[in-house]
Amino acid sequence: MANTFSFNIGTDDIKKRSDNIKLGIHQAPARSLLYATGQVTSQEDMKKPFIAICNSYVEIVPGHVHLRELADVAKQAIRDAGGIPFEFNTIGVDDGIAMGHLGMRYSLPSREIIADSAETMITAHWFDGVFFMPNCDKITPGMIMASLRCNVPSIFVSGGPMKAGLDAHGKATTLSSMFEAVGAFKSGSMSEEEFLQLEQNACPTCGSCAGMFTANSMNTLMEMMGIALPYNGTALAISEERRDLVREGARQLMRMVRENVKPRDLITKEALDDSMALDMAMGGSTNTVLHLLSIAHEAGISYDQSDINKIAEKVPYLSKIAPSSKWAMEDVHEAGGVPAIMNELIRMGNVLNPDRMTVTGKTIRENVAEHKILNDDIIRKFDVNPYSKQGGLSILYGNLAPKGSVIKAGGVDSSITTFTGQAIVFDSETDAVEAIDAGKIHAGHVLVIRYEGPKGGPGMPEMLGPTSAITGMGLGKDVALVTDGRFSGASRGISVGHISPEAADGGPIALVTDGDNITIDLINRTINLHVPDDELTIRRSCLKPFVPKIRNGWMARYQALVTSANTGAVLKGAAELFPS
């Protein structure tokens, strides 16, 4: 009996997941290794909950360079709250740096690697809880996917947005300003001096890019999902408020571990509907559609992207943020932040499901009850002067996209409700950019970029270069862009992405030829190719089989396993690979 306590040093009143690696005589080797880490120093430490800090600290990504410091804040807060922290890291791709070349093909696929690696670490080491620290683009949804797979008590505190920059005239700038400046400089409407000044000042601090791009879209949506604290999406990366969020997140996570509150308890169909409603109200990135579909897939929730239009019909566009306006995330924060927008949507009635539980231990309604709009130029009231009565995203269907496509309607000039133009077709983004630079794209064109979908890309690269060049050249209202690839949250204009099925799967976009007329109708949410069916049948009979662009490494496997954009571009699972 004298040795019983020593062999069962993980026991207490509550059975913990981590007891699987620290309880009993057979786990003595594991305990020895745990002592060797220096994180566990006594038998009393061995009794405490083991908390993972899943950190995406990466030095080449400005949204993540400060996460090493924030992880230390989280560690101390976890220890103060009675846990033992263990940090591990994931990879991260900076889309702005990877844009326009081979690197961008690895961006969306990195979501799957992040999910897989986090799942591996959490499952292999039997953590009792997980403190997720994402910030940019694919990192946030990848971590959410992992949390749903593992279903261990989890909280998310992202790294926060960067401050907006200033151009030579004192105008606020974001990353999209720099991309659009490329087109302006090439067209001669911006001087070299202005261009270099902007280059050095557009992104002045660490943090996710300052506009409502993919990173900040996802980080605000986590507030509505109930898996992050209020102001997670808008408190600046460099602020003390961000550090306070980390400390409070650690305290709430320890409570969730005690109460066994898990991600699947919070991320429900209603939570995803509400998140999409917030996205509509803020005109978020089109990438959120991909990511919410992938999150639904991991949660085992049936979610059809056609449902998104039903949400758009009842949710007004309340806060127009860069790149669609001059306002940056810090402006939204000062105007009341996401809690004020959520409270305004609750005030509408029958839009949200506000009595859902969240990581605070309170409901959505309780979290935001006292949060009011502080500046109604930045956050508008639904019954006074919304930007539009319908949300900022739309799903378009038609004979060019039988399984759907996505447009950031809030990023289209308000004077445009329909657009018909002649197709000018390219089988790669590179060819399209060369044509733009050569002055071959003119008013009235519909620029079609295909074989850039999840399989065809591979990796469904973002088209920020082409959209920004078109806008920078002053053609934002006169040229449309249609692709089976996707767009950065920094993109704006008449830009339709996620065309499904993609060209590599024989979708109708593969049949378009130069000179075909295409109509994009934002009122009826349709996109149609004006070519007779019998002509399309003839073209299909001449269509050559798709030849994969990459035949080795991870991307070759990705091409073989990835599914369509309309299902979230997730990888095939056991049901598809091993049908009964």
Coordinates of C-alpha atoms in Angstrom, one line a residue:
M1 CA 0.0 0.0 0.0
A2 CA 2.9 2.3 0.6
N3 CA 3.5 2.7 -3.2
T4 CA -0.1 3.0 -4.3
F5 CA -0.2 6.8 -4.3
S6 CA 3.1 7.0 -6.3
F7 CA 1.7 4.6 -9.0
N8 CA -1.6 6.5 -9.2
I9 CA -0.4 10.1 -9.0
G10 CA -2.8 11.2 -11.6
T11 CA -5.9 10.4 -9.6
D12 CA -8.3 12.9 -8.1
D13 CA -12.0 13.3 -7.8
I14 CA -12.5 13.6 -11.6
K15 CA -11.3 11.1 -14.2
K16 CA -9.2 13.0 -16.8
R17 CA -8.1 12.2 -20.3
S18 CA -4.5 12.7 -19.3
D19 CA -4.8 9.8 -16.8
N20 CA -4.3 7.6 -19.8
I21 CA -0.6 8.6 -19.9
K22 CA 0.1 9.1 -16.3
L23 CA -1.9 6.6 -14.2
G24 CA -0.7 3.3 -13.0
I25 CA 2.6 1.4 -12.8
H26 CA 2.7 0.7 -16.5
Q27 CA 2.8 4.4 -17.2
A28 CA 6.0 5.0 -15.2
P29 CA 8.1 5.4 -18.4
A30 CA 5.6 8.1 -19.6
R31 CA 5.8 9.9 -16.3
S32 CA 9.6 9.8 -16.4
L33 CA 9.5 11.5 -19.9
L34 CA 6.9 14.0 -18.6
Y35 CA 9.2 15.0 -15.8
A36 CA 12.0 15.4 -18.4
T37 CA 10.1 18.1 -20.2
G38 CA 10.4 20.4 -17.2
Q39 CA 6.7 21.3 -17.4
V40 CA 5.9 18.7 -14.7
T41 CA 8.0 19.0 -11.6
S42 CA 6.2 17.2 -8.9
Q43 CA 3.6 14.5 -8.1
E44 CA 1.1 17.4 -7.4
D45 CA 1.7 18.7 -11.0
M46 CA 1.0 15.2 -12.3
K47 CA -2.5 15.4 -10.8
K48 CA -3.4 18.6 -12.6
P49 CA -5.1 18.8 -16.0
F50 CA -2.7 18.8 -19.0
I51 CA -3.6 21.6 -21.4
A52 CA -2.2 21.8 -24.9
I53 CA -1.4 25.2 -26.4
C54 CA -1.8 24.7 -30.2
N55 CA 0.2 27.6 -31.4
S56 CA 0.6 28.7 -35.0
Y57 CA 3.7 30.9 -34.4
V58 CA 5.5 31.3 -37.7
E59 CA 8.1 34.0 -38.2
I60 CA 7.4 34.7 -41.9
V61 CA 3.7 35.4 -41.3
P62 CA 3.1 38.8 -39.8
G63 CA -0.2 37.6 -38.3
H64 CA 1.7 35.1 -36.3
V65 CA 5.1 36.6 -35.3
H66 CA 3.8 37.7 -31.9
L67 CA 2.1 34.4 -31.0
R68 CA 5.2 33.1 -29.3
E69 CA 4.8 35.9 -26.7
L70 CA 1.1 35.4 -26.4
A71 CA 1.7 31.7 -25.8
D72 CA 3.8 32.6 -22.7
V73 CA 0.9 34.8 -21.5
A74 CA -1.4 31.8 -21.9
K75 CA 1.0 29.4 -20.2
Q76 CA 1.1 31.5 -17.1
A77 CA -2.6 32.0 -17.0
I78 CA -3.2 28.2 -17.4
R79 CA -0.8 27.6 -14.5
D80 CA -2.5 30.2 -12.4
A81 CA -5.8 28.5 -13.1
G82 CA -4.5 25.1 -12.0
G83 CA -3.4 23.4 -15.2
I84 CA -0.1 22.3 -16.8
P85 CA 0.5 23.8 -20.2
F86 CA 2.3 22.1 -23.1
E87 CA 2.9 24.1 -26.2
F88 CA 3.1 22.7 -29.7
N89 CA 3.1 24.4 -33.1
T90 CA 1.5 24.0 -36.5
I91 CA 2.6 25.2 -39.9
G92 CA 1.2 28.4 -41.5
V93 CA 1.1 29.9 -45.0
D94 CA 1.1 33.6 -45.6
D95 CA -1.3 34.0 -48.5
G96 CA -0.1 37.5 -49.3
I97 CA 3.5 36.2 -49.7
A98 CA 2.4 33.0 -51.4
M99 CA 0.1 34.8 -53.9
G100 CA 0.5 34.5 -57.6
H101 CA 3.0 31.6 -57.8
L102 CA 3.4 27.9 -56.9
G103 CA 3.2 28.7 -53.2
M104 CA -0.4 29.7 -53.4
R105 CA -1.3 26.1 -54.4
Y106 CA -0.2 25.0 -50.9
S107 CA -2.4 27.5 -49.1
L108 CA -5.8 25.8 -49.0
P109 CA -4.3 22.3 -48.6
S110 CA -2.4 23.5 -45.6
R111 CA -5.7 23.6 -43.8
E112 CA -5.8 19.8 -44.0
I113 CA -2.2 19.5 -42.7
I114 CA -3.0 21.8 -39.8
A115 CA -6.1 19.8 -38.9
D116 CA -4.2 16.5 -39.2
S117 CA -1.2 17.6 -37.2
A118 CA -3.3 19.1 -34.4
E119 CA -5.5 16.0 -34.3
T120 CA -2.3 13.9 -34.0
M121 CA -0.8 15.8 -31.1
I122 CA -4.0 16.1 -29.1
T123 CA -4.9 12.4 -29.6
A124 CA -1.4 11.0 -29.1
H125 CA -0.9 12.8 -25.8
W126 CA -4.4 12.7 -24.3
F127 CA -4.6 16.4 -23.4
D128 CA -7.5 17.4 -21.1
G129 CA -8.1 20.7 -22.9
V130 CA -6.7 22.7 -25.8
F131 CA -6.0 26.4 -26.1
F132 CA -5.9 27.1 -29.8
M133 CA -4.0 30.2 -31.0
P134 CA -4.6 30.8 -34.8
N135 CA -4.9 34.0 -36.7
C136 CA -4.6 33.8 -40.5
D137 CA -6.5 32.3 -43.3
K138 CA -6.4 28.5 -43.3
I139 CA -4.9 28.2 -39.8
T140 CA -8.1 29.1 -38.1
P141 CA -10.5 26.7 -39.9
G142 CA -7.8 24.0 -39.8
M143 CA -7.7 24.2 -36.0
I144 CA -11.5 24.3 -35.7
M145 CA -11.6 21.1 -37.8
A146 CA -9.2 19.5 -35.4
S147 CA -11.1 20.5 -32.4
L148 CA -14.2 18.9 -33.8
R149 CA -12.4 15.7 -34.6
C150 CA -10.9 15.4 -31.1
N151 CA -13.9 16.9 -29.3
V152 CA -11.8 17.9 -26.3
P153 CA -12.7 21.0 -24.2
S154 CA -11.2 23.9 -26.3
I155 CA -11.1 27.6 -26.6
F156 CA -9.8 29.9 -29.4
V157 CA -8.0 33.1 -29.0
S158 CA -6.6 34.4 -32.2
G159 CA -3.7 36.8 -32.6
G160 CA -5.8 39.8 -33.6
P161 CA -5.7 42.2 -36.5
M162 CA -2.9 44.7 -37.4
K163 CA -3.3 48.4 -37.4
A164 CA -4.2 50.0 -40.7
G165 CA -1.4 51.8 -42.5
L166 CA -1.3 55.3 -43.9
D167 CA -0.5 56.4 -47.5
A168 CA 1.3 59.6 -48.4
H169 CA -2.0 61.5 -48.3
G170 CA -2.9 60.2 -44.8
K171 CA -5.5 57.7 -46.1
A172 CA -5.9 54.4 -44.3
T173 CA -4.4 51.5 -46.1
T174 CA -4.5 47.7 -45.9
L175 CA -2.9 44.9 -47.8
S176 CA -5.5 45.2 -50.6
S177 CA -4.3 48.8 -51.1
M178 CA -0.9 47.4 -51.9
F179 CA -2.2 44.8 -54.4
E180 CA -4.4 47.4 -56.1
A181 CA -1.4 49.8 -56.2
V182 CA 0.4 47.3 -58.5
G183 CA -2.3 47.8 -61.1
A184 CA -2.3 51.5 -60.6
F185 CA 1.5 51.7 -60.9
K186 CA 1.5 49.6 -64.1
S187 CA -1.2 51.7 -65.6
G188 CA 0.8 54.9 -64.9
S189 CA -1.8 56.4 -62.4
M190 CA 0.6 56.1 -59.5
S191 CA 4.2 57.4 -59.3
E192 CA 7.2 55.3 -58.2
E193 CA 7.6 57.4 -55.1
E194 CA 4.0 56.9 -54.0
F195 CA 4.3 53.2 -54.8
L196 CA 7.5 52.7 -52.7
Q197 CA 6.0 54.8 -49.8
L198 CA 2.9 52.6 -49.8
E199 CA 5.0 49.4 -49.9
Q200 CA 6.8 50.3 -46.7
N201 CA 3.7 51.5 -44.8
A202 CA 0.7 49.5 -45.9
C203 CA 1.2 46.8 -43.2
P204 CA 2.6 48.7 -40.2
T205 CA 2.4 46.1 -37.3
C206 CA 2.1 42.4 -36.6
G207 CA -1.4 40.9 -36.8
S208 CA -3.8 39.6 -39.4
C209 CA -4.3 42.0 -42.4
A210 CA -6.4 45.1 -41.3
G211 CA -9.5 44.6 -43.5
M212 CA -12.3 42.1 -43.6
F213 CA -10.3 39.5 -45.4
T214 CA -10.4 35.8 -44.7
A215 CA -8.4 35.8 -41.4
N216 CA -10.5 38.5 -39.8
S217 CA -13.7 37.0 -41.2
M218 CA -13.0 33.7 -39.5
N219 CA -11.8 35.3 -36.3
T220 CA -15.0 37.3 -36.0
L221 CA -17.2 34.3 -36.9
M222 CA -15.7 32.4 -34.0
E223 CA -17.3 34.9 -31.7
M224 CA -20.7 34.0 -33.2
M225 CA -19.9 30.2 -33.2
G226 CA -19.5 30.5 -29.5
I227 CA -15.9 29.2 -29.4
A228 CA -14.1 32.5 -28.9
L229 CA -14.5 35.4 -26.5
P230 CA -16.2 38.7 -27.4
Y231 CA -13.9 41.1 -29.3
N232 CA -11.7 38.2 -30.5
G233 CA -12.1 39.4 -34.0
T234 CA -11.4 43.1 -33.6
A235 CA -9.1 43.8 -30.6
L236 CA -5.7 44.7 -32.1
A237 CA -2.8 42.3 -32.1
I238 CA -0.6 44.9 -30.4
S239 CA -3.1 45.9 -27.7
E240 CA -3.1 44.9 -24.0
E241 CA -6.7 44.0 -24.6
R242 CA -5.5 41.1 -26.7
R243 CA -3.4 39.9 -23.9
D244 CA -6.3 40.2 -21.5
L245 CA -8.3 38.0 -23.9
V246 CA -5.6 35.3 -23.7
R247 CA -5.7 35.4 -19.9
E248 CA -9.5 35.2 -19.8
G249 CA -9.5 32.5 -22.4
A250 CA -7.2 30.4 -20.2
R251 CA -9.5 30.8 -17.2
Q252 CA -12.6 29.9 -19.2
L253 CA -10.9 26.9 -20.7
M254 CA -10.0 25.5 -17.2
R255 CA -13.7 25.9 -16.3
M256 CA -14.7 24.1 -19.5
V257 CA -12.3 21.2 -18.6
R258 CA -13.9 20.9 -15.2
E259 CA -17.5 21.0 -16.7
N260 CA -16.5 18.9 -19.8
V261 CA -17.8 21.4 -22.3
K262 CA -16.7 20.3 -25.8
P263 CA -16.6 21.8 -29.3
R264 CA -19.5 19.7 -30.6
D265 CA -21.6 21.0 -27.7
L266 CA -21.2 24.6 -29.1
I267 CA -20.8 24.2 -32.9
T268 CA -24.2 23.2 -34.0
K269 CA -26.3 23.7 -37.2
E270 CA -27.7 26.8 -35.5
A271 CA -24.3 28.1 -34.7
L272 CA -23.2 27.8 -38.3
D273 CA -26.3 29.5 -39.6
D274 CA -25.7 32.4 -37.1
S275 CA -22.1 32.6 -38.2
M276 CA -23.1 32.9 -41.8
A277 CA -25.6 35.6 -40.8
L278 CA -22.8 37.6 -39.2
D279 CA -20.7 37.1 -42.3
M280 CA -23.6 38.5 -44.3
A281 CA -23.9 41.5 -42.0
M282 CA -20.1 42.2 -42.3
G283 CA -19.5 41.4 -46.0
G284 CA -16.9 38.8 -45.1
S285 CA -14.6 36.8 -47.4
T286 CA -16.0 34.3 -49.8
N287 CA -13.5 31.8 -48.3
T288 CA -15.8 31.6 -45.2
V289 CA -18.2 29.5 -47.4
L290 CA -15.5 26.9 -48.0
H291 CA -14.4 26.9 -44.4
L292 CA -17.9 26.7 -42.8
L293 CA -18.7 23.8 -45.1
S294 CA -15.5 22.0 -44.0
I295 CA -16.3 22.7 -40.3
A296 CA -19.9 21.3 -40.8
H297 CA -18.3 18.2 -42.4
E298 CA -16.1 17.6 -39.4
A299 CA -19.0 18.2 -37.0
G300 CA -21.2 15.7 -38.9
I301 CA -23.7 18.5 -39.7
S302 CA -25.5 18.3 -43.0
Y303 CA -25.1 21.8 -44.5
D304 CA -25.9 22.7 -48.1
Q305 CA -24.4 26.0 -49.5
S306 CA -27.8 26.8 -51.0
D307 CA -29.0 27.5 -47.5
I308 CA -26.7 30.5 -47.5
N309 CA -29.0 32.5 -49.8
K310 CA -31.9 32.0 -47.5
I311 CA -29.8 33.6 -44.7
A312 CA -28.7 36.4 -47.0
E313 CA -32.4 37.2 -47.8
K314 CA -33.1 38.1 -44.2
V315 CA -29.8 39.6 -43.0
P316 CA -29.0 43.2 -43.9
Y317 CA -25.5 44.4 -44.7
L318 CA -24.6 46.5 -41.6
S319 CA -20.8 47.1 -41.6
K320 CA -18.9 47.6 -44.8
I321 CA -15.2 47.1 -44.1
A322 CA -12.0 47.3 -46.2
P323 CA -11.5 46.4 -49.0
S324 CA -15.2 47.4 -49.6
S325 CA -14.8 50.7 -47.7
K326 CA -12.2 52.9 -45.9
W327 CA -12.9 51.3 -42.5
A328 CA -10.4 48.9 -41.0
M329 CA -11.0 46.3 -38.2
E330 CA -9.7 48.8 -35.5
D331 CA -12.5 51.2 -36.6
V332 CA -15.1 48.4 -36.2
H333 CA -13.7 47.7 -32.7
E334 CA -14.0 51.3 -31.6
A335 CA -17.6 51.4 -33.0
G336 CA -18.6 48.5 -30.7
G337 CA -17.0 45.5 -32.3
V338 CA -18.7 42.2 -33.3
P339 CA -20.8 42.2 -30.0
A340 CA -22.5 45.4 -31.1
I341 CA -23.3 43.8 -34.6
M342 CA -24.5 40.6 -33.0
N343 CA -26.8 42.6 -30.6
E344 CA -28.2 44.6 -33.5
L345 CA -29.0 41.3 -35.3
I346 CA -30.7 40.0 -32.1
R347 CA -32.7 43.2 -32.0
M348 CA -34.1 42.3 -35.4
G349 CA -35.7 39.1 -34.1
N350 CA -35.9 35.8 -36.0
V351 CA -32.4 36.2 -37.5
L352 CA -30.2 34.5 -34.9
N353 CA -30.5 31.7 -32.4
P354 CA -29.2 33.8 -29.5
D355 CA -29.8 31.4 -26.6
R356 CA -27.0 29.1 -27.6
M357 CA -24.2 28.4 -25.0
T358 CA -20.7 29.7 -25.6
V359 CA -17.2 29.4 -24.1
T360 CA -18.0 32.1 -21.5
G361 CA -20.6 29.8 -19.8
K362 CA -23.2 32.3 -21.0
T363 CA -25.4 32.5 -24.0
I364 CA -24.8 34.6 -27.1
R365 CA -27.6 36.9 -25.9
E366 CA -26.1 37.3 -22.5
N367 CA -22.6 37.9 -23.9
V368 CA -23.7 40.9 -26.0
A369 CA -26.7 42.3 -24.2
E370 CA -24.9 45.4 -23.0
H371 CA -23.0 46.1 -26.2
K372 CA -24.3 48.9 -28.3
I373 CA -23.3 50.6 -31.6
L374 CA -21.0 53.5 -30.8
N375 CA -20.6 54.8 -34.3
D376 CA -23.4 54.3 -36.7
D377 CA -21.3 55.4 -39.7
I378 CA -19.2 52.3 -39.2
I379 CA -21.9 49.9 -37.9
R380 CA -25.3 50.8 -39.2
K381 CA -28.7 50.0 -37.7
F382 CA -30.9 47.6 -39.5
D383 CA -34.0 49.8 -39.4
V384 CA -32.3 53.1 -40.3
N385 CA -29.7 52.9 -43.1
P386 CA -28.2 49.5 -43.8
Y387 CA -25.9 49.3 -46.8
S388 CA -28.5 46.9 -48.3
K389 CA -31.4 44.8 -47.0
Q390 CA -29.6 41.6 -48.0
G391 CA -26.3 40.2 -46.9
G392 CA -22.9 40.7 -48.5
L393 CA -22.4 37.2 -49.9
S394 CA -24.4 35.3 -52.5
I395 CA -24.4 31.8 -54.0
L396 CA -25.1 31.9 -57.7
Y397 CA -26.4 28.9 -59.7
G398 CA -27.0 28.4 -63.4
N399 CA -25.8 26.4 -66.4
L400 CA -22.2 27.7 -65.8
A401 CA -22.3 26.6 -62.1
P402 CA -24.9 23.8 -61.6
K403 CA -23.5 23.1 -58.2
G404 CA -23.1 26.7 -57.2
S405 CA -20.6 29.5 -57.1
V406 CA -19.8 32.4 -54.7
I407 CA -19.6 36.1 -55.1
K408 CA -18.9 38.8 -52.5
A409 CA -21.9 40.9 -53.5
G410 CA -20.9 43.5 -50.9
G411 CA -17.7 44.1 -52.8
V412 CA -19.5 44.9 -56.1
D413 CA -20.2 48.5 -56.9
S414 CA -23.8 49.2 -55.9
S415 CA -24.7 50.4 -59.4
I416 CA -24.1 46.9 -60.7
T417 CA -27.0 44.4 -60.4
T418 CA -26.4 42.4 -63.6
F419 CA -23.5 42.2 -65.9
T420 CA -23.3 40.6 -69.4
G421 CA -20.0 40.4 -71.2
Q422 CA -17.9 38.4 -73.6
A423 CA -15.7 35.6 -72.3
I424 CA -12.0 35.8 -72.7
V425 CA -10.7 32.4 -71.5
F426 CA -7.5 31.3 -69.8
D427 CA -6.5 27.8 -68.5
S428 CA -4.3 29.3 -65.8
E429 CA -4.0 32.3 -63.6
T430 CA -0.5 33.0 -65.0
D431 CA -1.8 33.3 -68.5
A432 CA -4.5 35.6 -67.4
V433 CA -2.1 37.9 -65.5
E434 CA 0.1 38.1 -68.6
A435 CA -2.9 39.1 -70.7
I436 CA -3.9 41.8 -68.1
D437 CA -0.4 43.2 -68.1
A438 CA -0.3 43.2 -71.9
G439 CA -3.4 45.3 -72.0
K440 CA -5.6 42.6 -73.6
I441 CA -8.5 42.9 -71.1
H442 CA -11.0 45.6 -71.9
A443 CA -14.4 46.9 -70.7
G444 CA -17.1 44.3 -71.4
H445 CA -14.9 41.3 -70.9
V446 CA -15.7 38.4 -68.6
L447 CA -12.3 37.0 -67.7
V448 CA -12.6 33.3 -67.3
I449 CA -9.8 31.5 -65.4
R450 CA -10.2 27.8 -65.2
Y451 CA -8.4 24.6 -64.2
E452 CA -7.6 26.4 -60.9
G453 CA -10.1 24.6 -58.7
P454 CA -9.3 22.3 -55.7
K455 CA -8.2 19.5 -58.1
G456 CA -7.2 21.5 -61.1
G457 CA -5.1 24.1 -59.4
P458 CA -4.3 22.1 -57.5
G459 CA -5.2 23.7 -54.2
M460 CA -7.7 26.3 -55.5
P461 CA -5.3 29.3 -55.6
E462 CA -6.6 32.8 -54.7
M463 CA -7.0 35.3 -57.6
L464 CA -6.1 38.5 -55.7
G465 CA -3.5 39.4 -58.3
P466 CA -6.0 39.5 -61.2
T467 CA -8.8 41.1 -59.3
S468 CA -6.5 43.8 -57.8
A469 CA -5.0 44.5 -61.2
I470 CA -8.4 45.0 -62.7
T471 CA -9.5 47.3 -59.9
G472 CA -6.2 49.2 -59.9
M473 CA -6.6 49.8 -63.7
G474 CA -10.0 51.4 -63.1
L475 CA -12.0 48.5 -64.6
G476 CA -13.7 47.3 -61.5
K477 CA -17.2 48.1 -62.8
D478 CA -16.5 47.1 -66.4
V479 CA -14.8 43.7 -66.3
A480 CA -16.0 40.5 -64.5
L481 CA -13.8 37.6 -63.4
V482 CA -15.2 34.1 -63.2
T483 CA -13.1 31.2 -61.9
D484 CA -13.2 27.7 -60.4
G485 CA -10.5 29.0 -58.2
R486 CA -11.2 31.3 -55.3
F487 CA -10.6 34.9 -54.1
S488 CA -8.7 36.5 -51.3
G489 CA -10.9 38.3 -48.8
A490 CA -9.0 41.4 -50.1
S491 CA -10.6 40.9 -53.5
R492 CA -13.5 43.1 -54.7
G493 CA -15.3 43.7 -57.9
I494 CA -17.5 41.5 -60.1
S495 CA -15.7 38.4 -59.1
V496 CA -17.4 35.0 -59.1
G497 CA -15.4 32.1 -57.7
H498 CA -15.8 28.5 -56.5
I499 CA -17.5 27.6 -59.9
S500 CA -18.7 24.0 -59.3
P501 CA -18.1 21.5 -60.8
E502 CA -14.6 22.7 -61.6
A503 CA -13.0 22.3 -65.1
A504 CA -10.8 19.4 -64.0
D505 CA -14.0 17.5 -63.2
G506 CA -15.5 18.3 -66.5
G507 CA -17.7 21.2 -65.3
P508 CA -19.3 23.5 -67.8
I509 CA -16.6 26.1 -67.2
A510 CA -14.3 23.8 -69.2
L511 CA -16.6 24.3 -72.3
V512 CA -16.4 28.1 -72.5
T513 CA -14.7 29.6 -75.5
D514 CA -13.6 33.2 -76.3
G515 CA -16.5 35.3 -77.3
D516 CA -19.2 33.4 -75.5
N517 CA -21.7 35.7 -73.6
I518 CA -22.0 35.2 -69.9
T519 CA -24.5 36.9 -67.6
I520 CA -24.0 37.4 -63.8
D521 CA -27.4 38.4 -62.2
L522 CA -27.0 39.5 -58.6
I523 CA -30.8 40.0 -58.2
N524 CA -31.8 36.5 -59.2
R525 CA -28.5 35.0 -58.0
T526 CA -27.7 33.3 -61.3
I527 CA -24.7 32.9 -63.6
N528 CA -25.4 31.6 -67.1
L529 CA -23.5 30.8 -70.3
H530 CA -25.5 31.8 -73.4
V531 CA -24.6 28.9 -75.6
P532 CA -27.2 26.3 -76.8
D533 CA -27.2 22.9 -75.2
D534 CA -26.5 21.1 -78.5
E535 CA -23.4 23.2 -79.0
L536 CA -22.2 22.4 -75.5
T537 CA -22.7 18.7 -76.2
I538 CA -20.4 19.0 -79.2
R539 CA -17.8 20.8 -77.2
R540 CA -17.9 18.2 -74.5
S541 CA -17.3 15.4 -77.0
C542 CA -14.0 17.2 -77.9
L543 CA -12.9 17.9 -74.3
K544 CA -9.5 16.5 -73.5
P545 CA -9.0 14.5 -70.3
F546 CA -7.6 16.5 -67.4
V547 CA -3.9 16.0 -66.8
P548 CA -2.7 16.7 -63.2
K549 CA -0.2 19.5 -62.9
I550 CA 1.8 18.0 -60.0
R551 CA 2.7 14.3 -59.8
N552 CA 4.9 14.0 -56.7
G553 CA 4.9 15.0 -53.1
W554 CA 1.9 16.0 -50.9
M555 CA 0.1 17.9 -53.6
A556 CA -0.2 14.8 -55.8
R557 CA -2.0 13.0 -53.0
Y558 CA -4.1 16.1 -52.4
Q559 CA -5.3 16.1 -56.0
A560 CA -6.4 12.5 -55.7
L561 CA -8.4 13.0 -52.5
V562 CA -9.8 16.5 -52.6
T563 CA -13.5 17.1 -53.2
S564 CA -15.4 19.9 -54.9
A565 CA -15.6 23.5 -53.6
N566 CA -19.4 23.2 -53.1
T567 CA -18.6 20.6 -50.4
G568 CA -15.9 22.6 -48.7
A569 CA -13.0 21.1 -50.7
V570 CA -12.5 18.6 -47.9
L571 CA -10.6 15.4 -48.5
K572 CA -12.4 12.1 -49.2
G573 CA -13.0 10.1 -46.1
A574 CA -13.5 6.4 -45.4
A575 CA -17.0 6.3 -46.9
E576 CA -15.6 7.5 -50.3
L577 CA -12.4 5.6 -50.2
F578 CA -13.8 2.3 -48.8
P579 CA -17.4 2.1 -49.9
S580 CA -19.3 -0.8 -48.4

